[in-house]
Tab-separated table of C-alpha atoms in Angstrom:
chain	number	residue	atom	x	y	z
G	1	UNK	CA	-2.812	-7.972	21.273
G	2	UNK	CA	-0.675	-10.699	20.335
G	3	UNK	CA	-2.013	-12.551	17.355
G	4	UNK	CA	-1.957	-16.551	16.325
G	5	UNK	CA	1.136	-17.290	14.126
G	6	UNK	CA	0.719	-16.608	10.622
G	7	UNK	CA	0.291	-19.555	7.917
G	8	UNK	CA	2.097	-19.227	4.548
G	9	UNK	CA	-0.500	-19.850	1.759
G	10	UNK	CA	0.683	-21.081	-1.686
G	11	UNK	CA	-1.876	-19.968	-3.493
G	12	UNK	CA	0.270	-20.987	-6.923
G	13	UNK	CA	3.504	-22.727	-7.547
G	14	UNK	CA	6.421	-20.921	-6.371
G	15	UNK	CA	4.535	-18.202	-5.162
G	16	UNK	CA	3.262	-17.614	-1.785
G	17	UNK	CA	1.142	-15.080	0.502
G	18	UNK	CA	0.654	-13.836	4.275
G	19	UNK	CA	-2.209	-11.829	5.008
G	20	UNK	CA	-1.609	-13.366	8.421
G	21	UNK	CA	1.212	-10.515	10.039
G	22	UNK	CA	-0.306	-7.084	11.773
G	23	UNK	CA	-0.368	-4.608	8.666
G	24	UNK	CA	1.106	-5.276	5.384
G	25	UNK	CA	0.043	-8.450	3.282
G	26	UNK	CA	3.423	-9.487	1.843
G	27	UNK	CA	4.103	-12.240	-0.982
G	28	UNK	CA	7.831	-14.226	-2.015
G	29	UNK	CA	7.638	-15.475	-5.809
G	30	UNK	CA	10.161	-18.238	-5.537
G	31	UNK	CA	12.278	-18.162	-8.800
G	32	UNK	CA	14.933	-20.788	-9.988
G	33	UNK	CA	17.839	-18.149	-8.935
G	34	UNK	CA	16.039	-16.855	-5.776
G	35	UNK	CA	13.104	-15.435	-4.192
G	36	UNK	CA	11.425	-12.940	-5.021
G	37	UNK	CA	9.626	-10.380	-2.391
G	38	UNK	CA	7.021	-8.424	-2.705
G	39	UNK	CA	6.650	-5.788	0.635
G	40	UNK	CA	7.834	-6.361	3.656
G	41	UNK	CA	5.831	-6.835	7.069
G	42	UNK	CA	5.585	-3.619	9.137
G	43	UNK	CA	7.131	-4.513	12.727
G	44	UNK	CA	10.688	-5.649	13.302
G	45	UNK	CA	9.815	-9.119	14.348
G	46	UNK	CA	7.300	-10.309	12.417
G	47	UNK	CA	10.016	-9.157	9.191
G	48	UNK	CA	12.774	-11.080	10.859
G	49	UNK	CA	10.003	-14.640	11.500
G	50	UNK	CA	9.365	-13.377	7.378
G	51	UNK	CA	12.960	-13.515	6.451
G	52	UNK	CA	13.381	-17.043	8.374
G	53	UNK	CA	10.579	-18.498	6.735
G	54	UNK	CA	11.389	-17.329	3.371
G	55	UNK	CA	14.814	-19.224	3.805
G	56	UNK	CA	12.377	-22.097	4.284
G	57	UNK	CA	10.602	-21.988	0.422
G	58	UNK	CA	14.359	-22.142	-1.232
G	59	UNK	CA	18.777	-22.030	-0.838
G	60	UNK	CA	18.734	-19.244	-2.768
G	61	UNK	CA	18.275	-15.754	-1.328
G	62	UNK	CA	16.242	-13.110	-1.870
G	63	UNK	CA	16.766	-11.948	-4.794
G	64	UNK	CA	15.035	-7.968	-4.711
G	65	UNK	CA	11.781	-6.743	-2.147
G	66	UNK	CA	9.943	-4.788	-4.583
G	67	UNK	CA	7.727	-2.594	-2.428
G	68	UNK	CA	4.348	-1.160	-4.059
G	69	UNK	CA	4.750	1.837	-2.468
G	70	UNK	CA	5.934	4.193	0.685
G	71	UNK	CA	3.786	3.538	2.926
G	72	UNK	CA	5.753	3.181	6.551
G	73	UNK	CA	4.282	0.046	6.793
G	74	UNK	CA	6.430	-1.345	4.168
G	75	UNK	CA	10.006	0.723	3.832
G	76	UNK	CA	10.360	0.430	8.478
G	77	UNK	CA	11.238	-2.667	8.077
G	78	UNK	CA	12.473	-4.250	4.496
G	79	UNK	CA	15.874	-4.455	5.711
G	80	UNK	CA	15.496	-7.386	7.122
G	81	UNK	CA	15.483	-9.223	3.917
G	82	UNK	CA	18.944	-8.452	3.127
G	83	UNK	CA	17.744	-7.259	-0.709
G	84	UNK	CA	17.817	-4.416	-3.127
G	85	UNK	CA	14.809	-2.546	-3.516
G	86	UNK	CA	12.581	-2.311	-6.472
G	87	UNK	CA	10.298	0.954	-6.376
G	88	UNK	CA	8.078	3.398	-7.756
G	89	UNK	CA	10.358	6.401	-8.390
G	90	UNK	CA	8.006	8.109	-6.302
G	91	UNK	CA	8.599	5.711	-3.611
G	92	UNK	CA	12.418	6.160	-4.365
G	93	UNK	CA	12.250	10.079	-4.090
G	94	UNK	CA	10.659	10.090	-0.915
G	95	UNK	CA	13.009	6.646	0.989
G	96	UNK	CA	16.401	9.491	-0.987
G	97	UNK	CA	14.785	11.920	1.488
G	98	UNK	CA	15.211	10.365	4.360
G	99	UNK	CA	19.087	11.005	4.897
G	100	UNK	CA	20.091	9.790	8.597
G	101	UNK	CA	16.591	8.028	9.811
G	102	UNK	CA	12.733	8.167	9.457
G	103	UNK	CA	11.618	11.453	10.478
G	104	UNK	CA	9.882	11.167	14.030
G	105	UNK	CA	6.287	11.894	12.976
G	106	UNK	CA	6.206	8.635	10.934
G	107	UNK	CA	7.616	6.580	13.327
G	108	UNK	CA	5.173	8.347	16.244
G	109	UNK	CA	2.034	7.524	13.816
G	110	UNK	CA	2.866	3.720	13.843
G	111	UNK	CA	3.474	3.542	17.565
G	112	UNK	CA	-0.160	5.454	18.357
G	113	UNK	CA	-1.481	2.646	15.645
G	114	UNK	CA	-0.620	-0.302	18.553
G	115	UNK	CA	1.128	0.445	21.667
G	116	UNK	CA	1.809	-3.735	21.904
G	117	UNK	CA	3.969	-3.295	19.048
G	118	UNK	CA	5.334	0.092	19.207
G	119	UNK	CA	7.582	-1.539	23.217
G	120	UNK	CA	9.961	-3.100	19.455
G	121	UNK	CA	12.197	-0.617	18.163
G	122	UNK	CA	10.989	0.269	14.691
G	123	UNK	CA	13.999	2.756	14.099
G	124	UNK	CA	16.181	1.658	11.413
G	125	UNK	CA	18.694	1.768	8.874
G	126	UNK	CA	16.887	3.412	5.848
G	127	UNK	CA	16.971	1.024	2.575
G	128	UNK	CA	16.999	2.877	-0.624
G	129	UNK	CA	15.533	1.754	-4.168
G	130	UNK	CA	18.066	0.085	-6.075
G	131	UNK	CA	15.818	0.307	-9.123
G	132	UNK	CA	13.302	2.830	-9.619
G	133	UNK	CA	10.797	3.117	-12.951
G	134	UNK	CA	8.231	5.547	-14.172
G	135	UNK	CA	5.425	4.146	-16.176
G	136	UNK	CA	6.301	-0.008	-16.318
G	137	UNK	CA	9.194	-2.160	-15.891
G	138	UNK	CA	9.661	-5.777	-16.776
G	139	UNK	CA	11.874	-8.380	-14.450
G	140	UNK	CA	12.878	-11.725	-15.456
G	141	UNK	CA	14.530	-14.095	-13.001
G	142	UNK	CA	15.022	-17.559	-13.048
G	143	UNK	CA	12.461	-18.588	-15.877
G	144	UNK	CA	9.669	-15.730	-14.166
G	145	UNK	CA	8.715	-13.218	-16.229
G	146	UNK	CA	7.608	-9.819	-13.610
G	147	UNK	CA	5.693	-6.810	-14.896
G	148	UNK	CA	5.574	-3.518	-12.564
G	149	UNK	CA	3.247	-1.437	-13.650
G	150	UNK	CA	2.669	2.455	-12.444
G	151	UNK	CA	-0.938	2.260	-10.925
G	152	UNK	CA	-2.160	5.490	-8.754
G	153	UNK	CA	-3.442	4.440	-4.958
G	154	UNK	CA	-2.895	6.260	-1.646
G	155	UNK	CA	-0.131	7.490	-3.061
G	156	UNK	CA	0.796	8.259	-6.451
G	157	UNK	CA	4.263	6.130	-6.090
G	158	UNK	CA	1.845	2.674	-5.857
G	159	UNK	CA	2.604	0.061	-8.205
G	160	UNK	CA	1.117	-3.090	-8.856
G	161	UNK	CA	3.467	-6.562	-9.467
G	162	UNK	CA	1.305	-8.799	-12.766
G	163	UNK	CA	2.575	-12.240	-13.196
G	164	UNK	CA	1.264	-12.626	-17.042
G	165	UNK	CA	1.981	-16.858	-16.882
G	166	UNK	CA	-0.305	-16.905	-13.788
G	167	UNK	CA	-2.568	-14.634	-13.962
G	168	UNK	CA	-1.744	-13.548	-10.465
G	169	UNK	CA	-2.221	-9.495	-9.396
G	170	UNK	CA	-0.373	-8.170	-6.644
G	171	UNK	CA	-2.209	-4.878	-6.163
G	172	UNK	CA	-1.077	-3.095	-3.074
G	173	UNK	CA	-2.573	-0.696	-1.401
G	174	UNK	CA	-4.463	-0.075	-4.593
G	175	UNK	CA	-7.339	-2.713	-3.293
G	176	UNK	CA	-7.999	-3.478	0.325
G	177	UNK	CA	-10.480	-5.514	1.666
G	178	UNK	CA	-12.192	-4.688	5.046
G	179	UNK	CA	-10.657	-1.781	5.512
G	180	UNK	CA	-10.293	1.821	5.581
G	181	UNK	CA	-9.145	3.478	2.078
G	182	UNK	CA	-6.840	6.205	3.237
G	183	UNK	CA	-5.479	8.631	0.939
G	184	UNK	CA	-1.406	9.707	1.898
G	185	UNK	CA	-1.625	12.165	-1.136
G	186	UNK	CA	-4.222	14.033	-2.830
G	187	UNK	CA	-4.612	11.466	-5.661
G	188	UNK	CA	-8.318	10.626	-5.599
G	189	UNK	CA	-9.395	10.990	-9.099
G	190	UNK	CA	-5.751	9.195	-9.815
G	191	UNK	CA	-6.949	6.320	-7.277
G	192	UNK	CA	-10.532	5.874	-8.894
G	193	UNK	CA	-8.272	5.546	-12.662
G	194	UNK	CA	-6.176	2.534	-11.272
G	195	UNK	CA	-9.762	1.147	-10.001
G	196	UNK	CA	-11.205	1.452	-13.987
G	197	UNK	CA	-7.776	0.152	-15.162
G	198	UNK	CA	-8.508	-3.160	-13.002
G	199	UNK	CA	-12.208	-3.827	-13.648
G	200	UNK	CA	-11.601	-3.232	-17.408
G	201	UNK	CA	-8.642	-5.867	-17.181
G	202	UNK	CA	-7.433	-7.303	-20.844
G	203	UNK	CA	-7.632	-11.545	-20.454
G	204	UNK	CA	-8.516	-13.902	-17.030
G	205	UNK	CA	-6.671	-12.665	-13.300
G	206	UNK	CA	-6.562	-15.412	-11.981
G	207	UNK	CA	-5.750	-13.408	-7.558
G	208	UNK	CA	-5.339	-10.272	-7.212
G	209	UNK	CA	-3.908	-10.002	-3.900
G	210	UNK	CA	-4.736	-6.652	-2.151
G	211	UNK	CA	-2.780	-4.341	0.095
G	212	UNK	CA	-4.628	-5.480	3.533
G	213	UNK	CA	-7.447	-8.082	4.403
G	214	UNK	CA	-8.038	-11.142	3.009
G	215	UNK	CA	-7.811	-12.687	-0.307
G	216	UNK	CA	-11.387	-12.506	-1.760
G	217	UNK	CA	-13.502	-15.308	-4.212
G	218	UNK	CA	-13.885	-12.353	-6.444
G	219	UNK	CA	-12.075	-8.388	-6.080
G	220	UNK	CA	-15.606	-6.464	-5.469
G	221	UNK	CA	-13.933	-2.751	-6.287
G	222	UNK	CA	-17.306	-1.153	-5.706
G	223	UNK	CA	-17.027	-0.546	-1.587
G	224	UNK	CA	-13.882	1.650	-2.773
G	225	UNK	CA	-14.808	3.448	-5.744
G	226	UNK	CA	-17.665	4.176	-3.817
G	227	UNK	CA	-15.821	5.198	-0.075
G	228	UNK	CA	-14.116	8.467	-2.198
G	229	UNK	CA	-16.202	9.132	-4.313
G	230	UNK	CA	-18.406	9.679	-1.721
G	231	UNK	CA	-16.030	11.162	0.211
G	232	UNK	CA	-15.031	13.967	-3.140
G	233	UNK	CA	-19.019	14.570	-3.228
G	234	UNK	CA	-19.171	14.902	0.277
G	235	UNK	CA	-16.120	17.586	0.284
G	236	UNK	CA	-16.696	19.071	-3.297
G	237	UNK	CA	-19.976	20.466	-2.078
G	238	UNK	CA	-17.455	21.639	1.587
G	239	UNK	CA	-15.749	23.616	-0.828
G	240	UNK	CA	-18.232	25.104	-2.944
G	241	UNK	CA	-20.338	26.305	0.462
G	242	UNK	CA	-17.372	27.870	0.967
G	243	UNK	CA	-16.495	25.699	4.245
G	244	UNK	CA	-12.553	25.614	5.714
G	245	UNK	CA	-10.869	22.943	5.843
G	246	UNK	CA	-10.580	21.881	9.284
G	247	UNK	CA	-14.200	21.639	8.911
G	248	UNK	CA	-13.976	18.440	7.158
G	249	UNK	CA	-13.621	16.698	10.306
G	250	UNK	CA	-17.940	16.330	10.790
G	251	UNK	CA	-17.416	13.814	7.627
G	252	UNK	CA	-15.516	11.046	9.713
G	253	UNK	CA	-18.493	9.822	11.296
G	254	UNK	CA	-20.372	8.499	7.831
G	255	UNK	CA	-17.153	6.873	6.668
G	256	UNK	CA	-15.750	5.451	9.643
G	257	UNK	CA	-19.052	3.726	10.015
G	258	UNK	CA	-18.436	1.866	5.933
G	259	UNK	CA	-15.609	-0.239	6.979
G	260	UNK	CA	-14.684	-2.539	10.024
G	261	UNK	CA	-12.503	-0.792	12.401
G	262	UNK	CA	-10.389	-4.265	12.794
G	263	UNK	CA	-9.542	-3.377	16.584
G	264	UNK	CA	-7.797	0.025	15.572
G	265	UNK	CA	-7.651	2.036	18.379
G	266	UNK	CA	-10.498	4.478	17.079
G	267	UNK	CA	-9.128	8.369	17.499
G	268	UNK	CA	-6.160	6.983	15.190
G	269	UNK	CA	-8.244	5.785	12.259
G	270	UNK	CA	-10.680	8.919	12.917
G	271	UNK	CA	-7.339	11.067	12.362
G	272	UNK	CA	-6.556	8.969	8.989
G	273	UNK	CA	-9.802	10.087	7.850
G	274	UNK	CA	-9.753	13.011	9.072
G	275	UNK	CA	-6.529	12.653	6.575
G	276	UNK	CA	-8.090	11.930	3.593
G	277	UNK	CA	-10.807	14.359	3.675
G	278	UNK	CA	-7.648	17.297	3.927
G	279	UNK	CA	-6.771	15.670	0.770
G	280	UNK	CA	-8.929	15.879	-1.380
G	281	UNK	CA	-10.256	18.944	0.148
G	282	UNK	CA	-6.468	19.950	-1.589
G	283	UNK	CA	-7.189	17.564	-4.603
G	284	UNK	CA	-9.766	19.547	-5.363
G	285	UNK	CA	-9.268	23.473	-3.984
G	286	UNK	CA	-5.988	22.654	-6.721
G	287	UNK	CA	-8.158	21.157	-9.376
G	288	UNK	CA	-10.047	25.083	-9.070
G	289	UNK	CA	-7.089	27.057	-8.915
G	290	UNK	CA	-5.373	24.812	-12.122
G	291	UNK	CA	-9.071	25.861	-14.411
G	292	UNK	CA	-8.980	29.526	-12.943
G	293	UNK	CA	-5.437	29.785	-14.640
G	294	UNK	CA	-6.441	28.373	-17.979
G	295	UNK	CA	-9.661	30.760	-17.740
G	296	UNK	CA	-7.409	33.780	-17.059
């Protein structure tokens, strides 16, 4: 169903977010030279709306769009912001891999999640990353210092955007509120390490902007950590019992119940949870293979 018009929220001087778009949260930081956009809305109409609204914040252009990962929700409509992209190297390589168009399975997945939005054209020119980095990257624009930090989460290409002067962290999908943590790669151990880094942050954080969902009064990583660890435990026992990868579907109801469905198609969400289980299965199998190789 169509949602009510979004309302931009100012969380600090010259820092704005939008959490009402369907898909992901987006942000904008207004500097003396122009705007730094953080992620882009998932669907074309909302991306165009965001681009128009950014024009009301500053007479200067969007200087860069920072993508916090390579999820289709973020990459498909970044072009509407008409700015060079900054991303982690993994995300940049993923974008480089797409030659002329985005893969059909990515577009089909988006359409399956929201048939209403699927009537919009979500296939367009592929935007490549103009700047990428591996561990960290410092950006200084118009008197504002941005720290971009490698932060594996659902993918190995997730990053954080930290504004040290304001104590604000855009966490991307490493932190979500009221949404299932969904893996796109077999990197659950790395994601747990990232959550530990956030829990041990060396200083005060005024605001942590999640990749999806409302901004919490106080960031709580426990639900995400518990979900990932419980999934690891189930799959580890599954592997130890010699059961097949396909049989991990038996655990879907358990994990489906741990977070709200949020009006998502139930079959679609079940499939995403199955993909997460499969990624952890592969991760555990790979770990065992590596240990056996060392012993040999």
